[in-house]
Amino acid sequence: MKENEKWGINNIPNQNNRIVIVTGSSSGIGFETARVLANKNAKVIIAVRNLKKGEIAKSKIISQNDKADVMVMELNLADLSSVKRFSDQYKQQFDRLDILINNAGVMIPPYSKTKDGFELQMGTNHFGHFALTLQLMDLIKGTPNSRIVNVSSAAHKSGNINFNDLNWETRKYKSWQAYGDSKIANLYFTRELADKLKSKNENVKVTAAHPGWTATDLQRHSSFFEFLNNFFAMKPEQGALPTLRAAIDENANTGDYFGPDGFMEWKGFPVKVEMNDLAKDENIAKKLWEVSEKLTNVKFNSN
């Protein structure tokens, strides 16, 4: 690819014989990611909480391409027992996993908790994906040239995790702060997982991406942002490109972070971008990992 060339779906080679899980892929960026990869001949697992919406998404993809190999599986990231059930069912049916795309997320909802007592955004966006990834890790490590992609956000720049009150039980709840915390957590997870796999010489790439300003259902809790979407936001087809590049680009290295190339990384074509300095803090990444193992009761198998 030439230096000034814009990366797009034409840069994605045939994905025949590869299996991809995309969490939260019944709408928005996740749906576009699943659709594109299915059209490139990957077998795509639409991993979603709402099976009905998942089946509608599957039907849309197949209506455009009747050869698409798409399967819907139930996954509720706000319930660790559902994460375990999904992982067990997947491992019973498949003996490989080429790409895991941790895309699902919730954004600025009213205060609530997951089934396991986590604040909803941290619980869904981070702890659920942490548990899912580790429970699928043996399959991922056993699949040649496999990859894990964590979808973060430019909002990570407002993140600053308070380990003394992770679930907002003593502080006044600030939904935007909690969202930023969950998104910087995605980057800490990316960094620490990459380090652990590298130290074991595992042939697994771990990358991250953010979609810039993309119009999706995520903004449904903010009428202000829904209004501004009309002027500033990209369509999901464009917003999915950083995720797709993080998942597919052969030149991507472990730890790389992709986002749009335009002003303030709001929109544009996917390029390698920088996370902020706080997101690069190794000590916080290690601390979050330890807390995550303890709270989810899911451990990293280092064998």
XYZ file of C-alpha atoms in Angstrom:
303
model
C 0.000 0.000 0.000
C 1.357 3.426 -1.003
C 1.976 6.015 1.726
C -0.747 8.404 0.539
C -3.303 5.729 -0.345
C -6.530 5.655 1.654
C -7.087 2.284 3.327
C -10.484 0.777 2.548
C -12.316 -2.507 2.085
C -10.454 -3.124 -1.187
C -7.345 -3.621 0.956
C -8.956 -6.629 2.656
C -7.935 -9.911 1.026
C -10.086 -13.030 0.796
C -10.836 -14.283 4.326
C -11.832 -17.790 3.228
C -11.434 -20.472 5.946
C -11.144 -17.860 8.701
C -13.550 -17.566 11.632
C -14.328 -14.177 13.160
C -16.331 -13.251 16.256
C -17.706 -9.703 16.325
C -19.377 -8.740 19.591
C -22.277 -6.302 19.439
C -22.679 -6.776 15.700
C -26.436 -6.420 15.224
C -26.125 -2.705 14.397
C -23.727 0.171 13.836
C -19.994 -0.346 13.475
C -20.184 -3.968 14.614
C -22.745 -4.809 11.947
C -20.663 -3.164 9.216
C -17.562 -5.011 10.416
C -19.434 -8.331 10.318
C -20.978 -7.559 6.911
C -17.675 -6.652 5.265
C -15.851 -9.712 6.625
C -18.718 -12.024 5.612
C -18.520 -10.538 2.113
C -14.791 -11.337 2.140
C -15.736 -15.018 2.773
C -14.975 -15.261 6.484
C -17.299 -17.266 8.680
C -18.694 -14.575 10.977
C -20.213 -15.086 14.402
C -22.644 -12.312 15.322
C -22.307 -12.395 19.124
C -25.171 -10.373 20.598
C -27.391 -10.024 23.638
C -30.602 -9.767 21.609
C -30.966 -12.853 19.391
C -33.872 -11.367 17.448
C -31.796 -8.326 16.445
C -28.922 -10.667 15.631
C -31.097 -12.701 13.279
C -32.305 -9.518 11.562
C -28.669 -8.484 11.058
C -27.839 -11.925 9.660
C -30.797 -11.715 7.252
C -29.623 -8.297 6.024
C -26.150 -9.632 5.273
C -27.478 -12.729 3.492
C -29.991 -10.651 1.491
C -26.982 -8.838 -0.013
C -24.856 -11.973 -0.373
C -26.570 -15.352 -0.295
C -23.184 -17.103 0.014
C -22.362 -15.286 3.278
C -21.564 -17.666 6.154
C -23.058 -15.976 9.218
C -24.112 -17.454 12.544
C -25.836 -15.770 15.493
C -24.875 -16.668 19.076
C -26.160 -15.216 22.331
C -23.687 -13.178 24.366
C -24.582 -10.758 27.153
C -21.374 -9.051 28.246
C -23.154 -7.603 31.287
C -23.503 -11.121 32.705
C -20.358 -13.182 33.283
C -22.363 -16.422 33.317
C -23.543 -15.593 29.779
C -19.928 -14.910 28.748
C -18.906 -18.314 30.119
C -21.827 -20.032 28.400
C -20.974 -18.400 25.069
C -17.297 -19.359 25.372
C -18.138 -22.970 26.232
C -20.612 -23.264 23.350
C -18.143 -21.748 20.910
C -15.389 -24.162 21.972
C -17.760 -27.110 21.597
C -18.520 -26.139 17.999
C -15.207 -24.785 16.724
C -11.545 -25.685 17.058
C -10.104 -22.337 15.950
C -10.651 -18.585 16.227
C -8.816 -16.372 13.767
C -10.076 -12.951 14.832
C -11.878 -11.811 17.981
C -13.271 -8.292 17.635
C -14.334 -6.886 20.998
C -16.659 -4.259 19.581
C -19.786 -4.221 21.774
C -20.294 -1.321 24.109
C -22.683 0.896 25.988
C -22.299 4.658 26.124
C -23.493 7.183 28.742
C -26.555 5.269 30.022
C -28.302 6.207 33.265
C -26.586 4.643 36.280
C -27.111 0.915 36.524
C -25.158 -2.236 37.272
C -24.456 -5.494 35.516
C -25.710 -8.805 36.866
C -22.373 -9.190 38.673
C -22.563 -5.771 40.331
C -20.226 -3.775 38.057
C -21.097 -0.269 36.876
C -22.730 -0.975 33.516
C -20.188 0.706 31.217
C -17.057 -0.699 32.864
C -18.782 -4.052 33.297
C -19.850 -4.363 29.657
C -17.105 -2.516 27.825
C -14.178 -3.899 29.832
C -14.887 -6.731 32.289
C -17.153 -8.658 29.902
C -14.625 -8.510 27.079
C -11.759 -9.305 29.453
C -13.508 -12.500 30.571
C -14.528 -13.420 27.029
C -11.026 -12.989 25.618
C -9.318 -14.998 28.342
C -11.851 -17.817 28.107
C -11.232 -18.089 24.354
C -7.475 -17.622 24.654
C -6.413 -21.257 24.202
C -8.265 -21.430 20.874
C -6.854 -18.081 19.771
C -3.295 -19.111 20.670
C -3.793 -22.393 18.811
C -4.853 -20.639 15.590
C -2.008 -19.467 13.302
C -1.812 -15.692 12.718
C -4.753 -14.971 14.996
C -5.678 -11.516 16.201
C -7.597 -9.743 18.963
C -9.032 -6.263 18.355
C -10.321 -4.044 21.162
C -12.552 -1.180 20.085
C -11.888 1.879 22.232
C -12.848 5.529 21.725
C -11.324 8.992 21.542
C -13.205 9.412 24.847
C -10.385 7.391 26.455
C -8.657 10.774 26.756
C -11.071 11.703 29.545
C -10.582 8.347 31.286
C -8.922 8.125 34.692
C -9.877 4.963 36.566
C -10.687 5.309 40.261
C -9.770 1.911 41.684
C -11.236 2.871 45.067
C -14.726 3.249 43.597
C -14.870 1.323 40.328
C -18.639 0.895 40.544
C -19.496 4.500 41.431
C -20.969 3.583 44.792
C -19.528 6.495 46.787
C -19.168 9.166 44.082
C -21.883 11.076 42.248
C -22.298 9.216 38.966
C -20.954 10.964 35.868
C -21.879 8.928 32.801
C -19.301 10.544 30.492
C -16.495 10.002 33.004
C -17.538 6.381 33.478
C -17.568 5.925 29.702
C -14.080 7.422 29.349
C -12.871 5.147 32.164
C -14.207 2.069 30.366
C -12.569 3.132 27.095
C -9.140 3.758 28.606
C -9.594 0.339 30.240
C -9.843 -1.136 26.721
C -6.415 0.302 25.954
C -4.848 -0.874 29.219
C -6.198 -4.340 28.435
C -4.738 -4.180 24.924
C -1.337 -3.159 26.246
C -1.091 -5.687 29.053
C -2.449 -8.584 26.980
C 0.037 -7.740 24.205
C 2.895 -7.762 26.725
C 1.846 -11.088 28.228
C 1.529 -12.777 24.824
C 4.829 -11.324 23.595
C 6.639 -12.568 26.699
C 5.464 -16.104 25.826
C 6.378 -15.685 22.134
C 2.788 -16.340 21.147
C 1.901 -15.688 17.506
C -1.135 -13.540 18.358
C -1.461 -9.863 17.462
C -3.381 -7.582 19.807
C -4.505 -4.267 18.330
C -6.998 -1.507 19.116
C -9.124 0.930 17.154
C -11.546 3.787 17.604
C -14.251 4.827 15.131
C -13.979 8.602 15.434
C -17.344 10.318 15.336
C -19.710 7.786 13.846
C -23.495 7.906 13.979
C -24.714 4.770 15.782
C -27.270 3.657 18.371
C -24.631 4.335 21.033
C -25.660 7.986 21.089
C -29.300 7.255 21.915
C -28.823 8.536 25.498
C -27.801 12.005 24.243
C -30.245 14.010 22.111
C -27.506 16.663 21.753
C -25.119 14.196 20.102
C -27.900 12.699 17.994
C -28.544 16.213 16.642
C -24.857 16.914 15.989
C -24.551 13.574 14.177
C -26.412 15.191 11.276
C -23.491 17.574 10.725
C -20.314 15.894 11.912
C -20.698 12.119 12.024
C -19.501 9.497 9.582
C -21.748 6.688 8.475
C -21.080 3.288 10.103
C -19.583 1.973 6.849
C -16.760 4.507 7.209
C -16.618 4.279 10.994
C -15.948 0.538 10.796
C -12.754 0.981 8.773
C -10.365 1.522 11.724
C -11.647 -1.710 13.304
C -11.262 -3.560 10.019
C -7.741 -2.273 9.509
C -6.799 -3.242 13.073
C -8.198 -6.711 12.369
C -6.783 -7.342 8.906
C -3.805 -5.168 7.968
C -0.797 -7.494 7.751
C 1.535 -4.598 8.546
C -0.180 -3.840 11.854
C 1.950 -4.612 14.876
C 0.861 -5.749 18.306
C -0.142 -2.711 20.341
C -1.006 -0.567 17.296
C -4.025 1.719 17.651
C -6.020 2.841 14.593
C -8.401 5.753 14.097
C -9.539 8.241 11.422
C -6.947 10.533 9.839
C -9.024 13.732 9.858
C -9.301 16.728 12.184
C -9.237 15.629 15.860
C -9.581 12.050 14.556
C -13.314 12.662 14.162
C -13.589 11.319 10.635
C -11.543 10.154 7.680
C -9.679 7.027 6.691
C -7.952 4.669 9.138
C -4.345 5.306 10.104
C -2.214 4.488 13.094
C -2.960 7.024 15.854
C -1.670 7.729 19.355
C -3.382 6.986 22.626
C -2.782 9.559 25.355
C 0.064 9.299 27.863
C -2.129 8.029 30.695
C -3.270 5.105 28.527
C 0.406 4.104 28.154
C 0.946 3.791 31.926
C 2.231 0.247 32.475
C 1.588 0.284 36.207
C -2.088 1.146 35.806
C -2.409 -1.489 33.065
C -0.952 -4.131 35.373
C -3.132 -3.046 38.280
C -6.285 -3.159 36.131
C -5.312 -6.645 34.935
C -4.942 -7.910 38.504
C -8.247 -6.331 39.553
C -9.964 -7.744 36.454
C -8.753 -11.291 37.140
C -9.909 -11.034 40.725
C -13.337 -9.513 40.019
C -14.207 -11.741 37.044
C -12.559 -14.826 38.519
C -11.063 -15.508 35.085
C -7.322 -16.025 34.908
C -4.822 -15.790 32.077
C -3.470 -19.224 31.192
C 0.235 -18.563 30.713
C 1.118 -22.119 29.669
